[in-house]
XYZ file of C-alpha atoms in Angstrom:
117
model
C 0.000 0.000 0.000
C 1.201 3.468 -0.819
C 0.618 6.097 1.857
C 0.433 9.847 1.152
C 1.789 12.467 3.564
C -1.063 14.746 4.649
C -0.053 16.587 7.849
C -3.220 17.959 9.437
C -5.077 18.028 6.100
C -7.192 14.924 6.658
C -10.973 14.765 6.361
C -13.777 12.522 7.583
C -13.560 9.008 6.037
C -9.769 9.177 5.545
C -7.710 6.270 6.884
C -4.675 7.786 8.593
C -1.617 6.606 10.496
C 0.692 8.472 12.868
C 3.055 7.977 15.804
C 2.421 9.366 19.263
C 4.414 9.305 22.502
C 3.192 7.407 25.562
C 3.808 9.273 28.826
C 4.248 7.852 32.308
C 1.065 8.441 34.352
C 1.515 11.140 37.010
C -0.747 12.744 39.563
C -2.156 16.115 38.462
C -0.432 17.914 41.330
C 3.017 16.591 40.344
C 5.660 19.177 39.456
C 7.937 16.572 37.834
C 8.763 16.724 34.139
C 6.775 14.093 32.171
C 8.658 10.930 31.209
C 8.118 9.209 27.858
C 7.824 5.437 28.341
C 7.247 4.423 24.721
C 5.689 5.209 21.364
C 2.491 4.082 19.725
C 1.932 3.718 15.958
C -1.799 4.129 15.339
C -3.821 3.485 12.177
C -7.493 4.420 12.087
C -10.418 5.887 10.194
C -11.548 9.437 10.881
C -15.196 9.303 11.967
C -15.777 12.933 12.865
C -13.937 16.218 13.284
C -15.741 18.571 15.652
C -15.619 22.366 15.636
C -13.272 22.442 18.648
C -10.469 20.727 16.705
C -10.942 17.184 18.033
C -10.715 14.247 15.632
C -12.724 11.152 16.542
C -10.941 8.100 15.140
C -11.807 4.404 15.092
C -8.648 2.372 15.677
C -7.845 -0.190 12.960
C -4.339 -1.155 14.116
C -1.945 -0.191 16.886
C 1.607 -1.231 17.656
C 3.689 -0.221 20.660
C 7.419 0.287 21.154
C 8.489 0.436 24.782
C 11.382 2.674 25.758
C 14.415 0.558 26.767
C 14.867 2.439 30.053
C 11.231 2.143 31.136
C 9.769 -0.715 33.155
C 6.163 0.541 33.103
C 3.805 -1.668 31.076
C 2.757 -0.139 27.758
C -0.460 -1.383 26.164
C -1.725 -0.875 22.590
C -5.132 0.622 21.875
C -7.951 -1.842 21.241
C -9.003 -2.429 17.636
C -12.457 -0.943 17.044
C -12.078 1.503 19.931
C -12.976 5.130 19.207
C -10.336 7.594 20.387
C -10.317 11.372 20.436
C -7.196 13.374 19.615
C -6.464 17.027 18.875
C -5.999 17.504 15.151
C -2.905 19.632 15.783
C -1.312 16.987 18.045
C -1.879 14.236 15.480
C -0.167 16.473 12.916
C 3.013 16.438 14.999
C 3.315 12.692 14.406
C 3.968 12.820 10.621
C 0.497 11.821 9.475
C 0.036 9.681 6.354
C -3.245 8.747 4.720
C -4.334 6.002 2.377
C -5.313 7.248 -1.071
C -8.968 6.960 -2.002
C -9.949 4.723 -4.909
C -11.266 7.921 -6.548
C -9.065 10.866 -5.535
C -11.169 13.223 -7.694
C -14.146 12.550 -5.382
C -11.991 13.423 -2.359
C -10.781 16.597 -4.084
C -14.405 17.574 -4.756
C -15.255 17.102 -1.071
C -12.208 19.109 0.074
C -13.092 21.899 -2.390
C -16.755 21.937 -1.341
C -18.038 24.907 0.610
C -20.155 22.462 2.634
C -17.142 20.694 4.167
C -17.334 21.068 7.933
C -13.950 20.689 9.579
């Protein structure tokens, strides 16, 4: 499969993949600097993008790489689970998307004045 780089320019119905850090859980009152305990590679389909900048994504695949100096357990996301991420934060993880079978249809949707994103 050939993936296309898209940054934050993904729309509803796109299948995207990105990498995100996994941080060690800390109490809210903690003044310590957060510690990264691994990375997660997530692939999913965009279900909805709300007006506040949140993307609702259904997970299709997830792999985890644990940091070698961390002993905390790191778990992948469940397939079929719906997650919510900030569009801008996903864009920091080098987002790729699968091409549509008809890219002209996608271009028409992106160019439409009725696109809500």
